[in-house]
Amino acid sequence: MDAIGCCDLHTHTTASDGSDRPEDLIRLAAAAGLKAVAITDHDTVSGLDSAIEAGHKAGIEVLPGVELSVNANIAKGDMHMLGYYIDADSASLNEVLERVQAARAKRNPLILERLAQMGKPLSLKELEDMSGGGQIGRPHIAKAMVRHGYVGSTGEAFARFLKKGASAYVPKSILSPKEAVDAIHAAGGLAVLAHPISLACEDEAGFDALVGRLASKGLDGMECYYSEHSLDFTKTCLAIASKYGLVATGGSDYHGSAKPQIAIGRGRGGLCVPYDCVEALKARLKRL
Ligand code: AMP
Ligand code: ZN
Ligand code: FE
Ligand code: FE
């Protein structure tokens, strides 16, 4: 498919753990020839105003979005919920975001405490300087660990210390999947299950059943096209989305230099999320 028909519905800016300012990311998306782009920062909507303004200037359609961390009580994986077309000024959404942000703020010092016990001290101040006021997450900690020479790469930092179940891992999310879906709906948006590969389901039957439960709680869509999805897994996602009447969406999870192997709109190179996904989201929004 030609780049004119592609979009990217999953990107991160300096408002969370991406390296590009919202306005710079939007310019990059326009320069890449994308037809639409969504900003989906972790647990914050603070980048949306400047992104939308930049979209008007650059002539690219910008979808306001967010990516909520969810506590789904799953054995190995992580669940993230994307919200699209949310009203960034929604009082109820902002109340939920403040609670999640408070949980994050409590978690970071606990991770640092564990690292210090293992002889790998980092200061919170250093992380705050790195994040420039945005939401601090594990990628900031991983980067700081590389800087201090504690690990050779951010991948090693996650594998040895930060990933779920590793020695310095501390859980963060306090929202149930239903609470996340409800918070997005209350802000006038659509709830979309992010990167299902990260759920680390044992098999397709388990994945299917999990999506079925989420659909019964009001889920609107599922991110089928994704940088880390194989063609086979994308097809599985499309079939399950269709089975439960969910909108199929997609995105790269672009983080700028924080994930240098992922290009905006293109993922690892071959990604093209069809613009039909945006049309389908709009149609669903109209029906609600
Ligand atoms: P947090 O918001 O602190 O839970 O961190 C989430 C971020 O960490 C997301 O941007 C993920 O892409 C990134 N992340 C999660 N697991 C890994 C991993 N194993 N290696 C590299 N990055 C990861
Ligand atoms: Zn991230
Ligand atoms: Fe995510
Ligand atoms: Fe993401």
Coordinates of C-alpha atoms and ligand atoms in Angstrom, one line a residue:
M1 CA 0.0 0.0 0.0
D2 CA 1.3 3.4 -0.8
A3 CA 2.2 5.7 2.1
I4 CA -0.7 8.1 1.3
G5 CA -3.1 5.6 2.6
C6 CA -1.2 4.8 5.8
C7 CA -1.7 6.2 9.3
D8 CA -0.1 5.6 12.7
L9 CA -2.5 5.3 15.7
H10 CA 0.1 4.6 18.4
T11 CA 2.9 7.1 19.2
H12 CA 4.6 8.5 22.3
T13 CA 6.0 12.0 22.9
T14 CA 8.0 13.8 25.6
A15 CA 4.7 13.9 27.6
S16 CA 5.5 10.3 28.5
D17 CA 8.6 8.3 27.4
G18 CA 9.0 9.3 23.8
S19 CA 11.9 11.6 22.7
D20 CA 10.1 14.0 20.3
R21 CA 8.0 16.9 21.5
P22 CA 4.4 16.6 20.4
E23 CA 4.7 19.3 17.7
D24 CA 7.9 17.7 16.4
L25 CA 6.3 14.3 16.2
I26 CA 3.4 15.7 14.2
R27 CA 5.7 17.4 11.7
L28 CA 7.6 14.1 11.3
A29 CA 4.3 12.2 10.7
A30 CA 3.3 14.7 8.0
A31 CA 6.8 14.5 6.4
A32 CA 6.5 10.7 6.4
G33 CA 3.3 11.1 4.2
L34 CA 0.9 9.7 6.8
K35 CA -2.7 10.6 6.4
A36 CA -3.4 10.5 10.1
V37 CA -1.6 10.1 13.4
A38 CA -2.7 9.6 17.0
I39 CA -0.8 10.7 20.1
T40 CA -1.2 8.0 22.7
D41 CA 1.1 8.9 25.7
H42 CA 1.2 6.7 28.7
D43 CA -1.4 7.8 31.3
T44 CA -1.4 11.5 30.3
V45 CA -3.2 13.8 27.8
S46 CA -0.8 16.7 28.4
G47 CA 0.7 16.5 24.9
L48 CA -2.6 16.7 23.0
D49 CA -3.2 20.4 22.8
S50 CA 0.1 21.2 21.1
A51 CA -0.2 18.1 18.9
I52 CA -3.6 19.1 17.6
E53 CA -2.4 22.7 16.9
A54 CA 0.6 21.4 15.1
G55 CA -1.7 19.1 13.0
H56 CA -3.6 22.1 11.8
K57 CA -0.4 23.8 10.7
A58 CA 1.1 20.7 9.1
G59 CA -2.1 19.6 7.4
I60 CA -2.3 16.2 8.9
E61 CA -5.3 14.7 10.7
V62 CA -4.5 14.2 14.5
L63 CA -6.5 11.9 16.7
P64 CA -6.4 12.7 20.4
G65 CA -5.5 9.6 22.3
V66 CA -4.1 8.1 25.4
E67 CA -2.6 4.7 26.5
L68 CA -3.7 3.6 29.9
S69 CA -1.8 1.0 31.9
V70 CA -4.3 -1.7 33.1
N71 CA -4.0 -4.3 35.9
A72 CA -5.6 -7.3 34.2
N73 CA -4.4 -10.0 36.6
I74 CA -2.7 -11.9 33.8
A75 CA 0.2 -14.2 34.6
K76 CA 3.0 -13.0 32.4
G77 CA 2.0 -10.2 30.2
D78 CA 0.9 -6.6 30.4
M79 CA -2.4 -5.0 29.3
H80 CA -2.6 -1.5 27.9
M81 CA -5.8 0.2 26.8
L82 CA -5.8 2.9 24.1
G83 CA -8.4 5.6 24.1
Y84 CA -9.2 7.5 20.9
Y85 CA -11.2 10.7 20.4
I86 CA -11.2 11.3 24.1
D87 CA -12.0 14.8 25.4
A88 CA -8.8 15.9 27.1
D89 CA -10.7 18.2 29.3
S90 CA -13.0 15.5 30.7
A91 CA -13.1 15.9 34.5
S92 CA -13.7 12.2 35.0
L93 CA -10.8 11.1 32.7
N94 CA -8.5 13.6 34.4
E95 CA -9.4 12.3 37.8
V96 CA -8.5 8.7 36.7
L97 CA -5.3 9.9 35.1
E98 CA -4.3 11.7 38.3
R99 CA -4.8 8.5 40.3
V100 CA -2.7 6.5 37.8
Q101 CA 0.0 9.2 37.8
A102 CA 0.1 9.1 41.6
A103 CA 0.6 5.4 41.5
R104 CA 3.5 5.9 39.0
A105 CA 5.0 8.6 41.3
K106 CA 4.9 6.1 44.2
R107 CA 6.4 3.3 42.1
N108 CA 9.5 5.0 40.7
P109 CA 11.2 5.5 44.2
L110 CA 10.4 1.8 45.0
I111 CA 12.2 0.7 41.8
L112 CA 15.1 2.9 42.7
E113 CA 15.2 1.5 46.2
R114 CA 15.5 -2.0 44.8
L115 CA 18.2 -1.0 42.4
A116 CA 20.1 0.7 45.2
Q117 CA 19.9 -2.5 47.3
M118 CA 21.6 -4.3 44.4
G119 CA 24.4 -1.7 44.3
K120 CA 23.0 0.3 41.3
P121 CA 21.9 3.6 42.8
L122 CA 20.2 6.3 40.7
S123 CA 18.6 9.5 41.8
L124 CA 15.0 10.5 41.2
K125 CA 16.2 14.0 40.3
E126 CA 18.2 12.5 37.4
L127 CA 15.0 10.8 36.1
E128 CA 13.0 14.0 36.5
D129 CA 15.6 15.9 34.5
M130 CA 15.4 13.2 31.8
S131 CA 11.7 13.3 31.6
G132 CA 11.5 17.1 31.4
G133 CA 8.2 17.1 33.4
G134 CA 6.6 14.3 31.5
Q135 CA 5.4 11.0 32.9
I136 CA 8.5 9.0 34.2
G137 CA 8.5 5.3 33.2
R138 CA 10.8 2.3 33.1
P139 CA 12.4 3.4 29.8
H140 CA 13.9 6.5 31.6
I141 CA 15.3 4.2 34.4
A142 CA 16.7 1.8 31.7
K143 CA 18.4 4.7 30.0
A144 CA 19.9 6.0 33.2
M145 CA 21.2 2.6 34.0
V146 CA 23.0 2.5 30.7
R147 CA 24.4 6.0 31.4
H148 CA 25.8 4.8 34.7
G149 CA 27.4 1.7 33.1
Y150 CA 25.2 -0.7 35.1
V151 CA 24.1 -2.4 31.9
G152 CA 25.2 -2.4 28.3
S153 CA 21.8 -1.6 26.8
T154 CA 18.2 -0.6 27.8
G155 CA 17.2 -4.1 26.6
E156 CA 19.5 -5.6 29.2
A157 CA 18.1 -3.3 31.8
F158 CA 14.6 -4.6 31.2
A159 CA 15.6 -8.2 30.8
R160 CA 17.7 -8.3 34.0
F161 CA 15.9 -5.8 36.3
L162 CA 12.8 -4.0 35.0
K163 CA 10.5 -6.4 33.2
K164 CA 7.6 -8.0 34.9
G165 CA 8.9 -10.5 37.5
A166 CA 12.5 -9.2 37.3
S167 CA 14.4 -8.2 40.5
A168 CA 13.5 -4.5 40.5
Y169 CA 10.0 -4.8 39.0
V170 CA 7.3 -3.0 40.9
P171 CA 3.7 -3.2 39.5
K172 CA 2.1 0.2 38.8
S173 CA -1.4 0.0 37.3
I174 CA -4.4 0.3 39.5
L175 CA -7.2 0.3 36.9
S176 CA -9.1 -2.8 36.1
P177 CA -9.9 -3.3 32.4
K178 CA -13.5 -2.3 33.0
E179 CA -12.5 0.9 34.8
A180 CA -10.2 1.8 31.9
V181 CA -12.9 1.2 29.3
D182 CA -15.4 3.2 31.4
A183 CA -13.0 6.1 31.9
I184 CA -12.4 6.3 28.1
H185 CA -16.2 6.1 27.4
A186 CA -16.9 8.7 30.0
A187 CA -14.6 11.1 28.1
G188 CA -16.5 10.4 24.9
G189 CA -13.8 8.1 23.4
L190 CA -13.4 4.6 22.1
A191 CA -11.5 1.9 24.0
V192 CA -9.0 -0.2 22.0
L193 CA -6.9 -3.1 23.3
A194 CA -3.3 -2.2 22.7
H195 CA -0.7 -4.6 21.2
P196 CA -2.3 -7.9 22.2
I197 CA 1.1 -9.6 21.7
S198 CA 2.0 -8.1 25.1
L199 CA -0.7 -10.1 26.8
A200 CA 1.5 -13.1 26.4
C201 CA -1.5 -15.5 26.2
E202 CA -0.7 -19.2 26.3
D203 CA -2.7 -20.0 23.1
E204 CA -5.2 -18.7 20.7
A205 CA -8.2 -20.1 22.7
G206 CA -7.1 -18.1 25.8
F207 CA -6.5 -15.0 23.7
D208 CA -10.0 -15.3 22.1
A209 CA -11.7 -15.8 25.5
L210 CA -9.9 -12.8 27.0
V211 CA -10.9 -10.6 24.1
G212 CA -14.5 -11.9 24.4
R213 CA -14.6 -10.9 28.1
L214 CA -13.3 -7.4 27.2
A215 CA -15.8 -7.1 24.4
S216 CA -18.6 -7.8 26.9
K217 CA -17.3 -5.0 29.0
G218 CA -17.6 -2.5 26.2
L219 CA -14.3 -2.8 24.3
D220 CA -14.5 -1.0 20.9
G221 CA -11.5 -2.1 19.1
M222 CA -8.2 -4.0 19.0
E223 CA -4.8 -3.0 17.7
C224 CA -4.2 -5.7 15.1
Y225 CA -1.4 -4.0 13.0
Y226 CA 1.6 -3.5 15.2
S227 CA 5.4 -3.3 14.9
E228 CA 5.9 -6.5 16.9
H229 CA 3.1 -8.5 15.4
S230 CA 4.0 -11.2 12.8
L231 CA 1.8 -11.5 9.7
D232 CA 0.3 -14.6 11.2
F233 CA -0.5 -12.9 14.5
T234 CA -2.0 -9.9 12.7
K235 CA -4.3 -12.3 10.8
T236 CA -5.3 -14.0 14.1
C237 CA -6.1 -10.5 15.6
L238 CA -8.1 -9.5 12.6
A239 CA -10.2 -12.7 12.8
I240 CA -10.9 -12.3 16.5
A241 CA -11.7 -8.6 16.2
S242 CA -14.2 -9.4 13.5
K243 CA -15.7 -12.2 15.6
Y244 CA -16.5 -9.8 18.4
G245 CA -17.5 -6.9 16.2
L246 CA -14.4 -4.8 17.2
V247 CA -12.7 -2.1 15.1
A248 CA -9.3 -3.3 13.9
T249 CA -6.7 -0.5 14.4
G250 CA -2.9 -0.3 14.3
G251 CA 0.2 1.7 15.1
S252 CA 3.9 1.6 15.4
D253 CA 4.4 2.5 19.1
Y254 CA 6.9 5.1 17.9
H255 CA 9.0 6.4 20.8
G256 CA 11.7 8.4 18.8
S257 CA 15.2 7.7 20.0
A258 CA 13.9 5.8 23.0
K259 CA 13.1 3.0 20.5
P260 CA 15.3 3.8 17.6
Q261 CA 14.4 0.7 15.6
I262 CA 10.8 1.8 15.3
A263 CA 10.1 4.3 12.6
I264 CA 6.9 6.5 12.6
G265 CA 4.2 4.9 10.5
R266 CA 6.6 2.2 9.3
G267 CA 7.5 0.3 12.5
R268 CA 10.4 -2.0 11.7
G269 CA 10.0 -1.2 8.0
G270 CA 7.1 -3.0 6.6
L271 CA 4.2 -1.5 8.6
C272 CA 1.3 0.3 6.9
V273 CA -1.8 0.8 9.0
P274 CA -4.6 1.4 6.5
Y275 CA -6.5 4.6 6.8
D276 CA -9.7 2.5 6.8
C277 CA -9.0 2.0 10.5
V278 CA -9.6 5.7 11.1
E279 CA -12.8 5.6 9.0
A280 CA -14.0 2.6 11.0
L281 CA -13.3 4.3 14.4
K282 CA -15.3 7.3 13.2
A283 CA -18.2 5.1 12.1
R284 CA -18.2 3.4 15.5
L285 CA -18.1 6.8 17.3
K286 CA -21.1 7.9 15.4
R287 CA -23.0 4.8 16.3
L288 CA -22.4 5.2 20.0
Ligands
AMP1 P1 6.1 1.8 32.2 O1 5.2 2.8 31.7 O2 7.0 2.3 33.2 O3 5.4 0.5 32.6 O4 7.0 1.4 30.9 C1 6.4 1.0 29.8 C2 7.3 1.2 28.6 O5 8.4 0.3 28.8 C3 6.7 1.0 27.3 O6 7.1 2.1 26.4 C4 7.4 -0.3 26.8 O7 7.6 -0.2 25.4 C5 8.7 -0.3 27.5 N1 9.0 -1.7 27.7 C6 8.3 -2.6 28.4 N2 8.9 -3.8 28.4 C7 10.1 -3.6 27.8 C8 11.2 -4.5 27.4 N3 11.2 -5.8 27.8 N4 12.2 -3.9 26.7 C9 12.2 -2.6 26.3 N5 11.2 -1.8 26.6 C10 10.1 -2.3 27.3
ZN2 ZN 6.3 3.9 26.2
FE3 FE 1.9 -0.1 25.4
FE4 FE 2.8 2.6 23.6

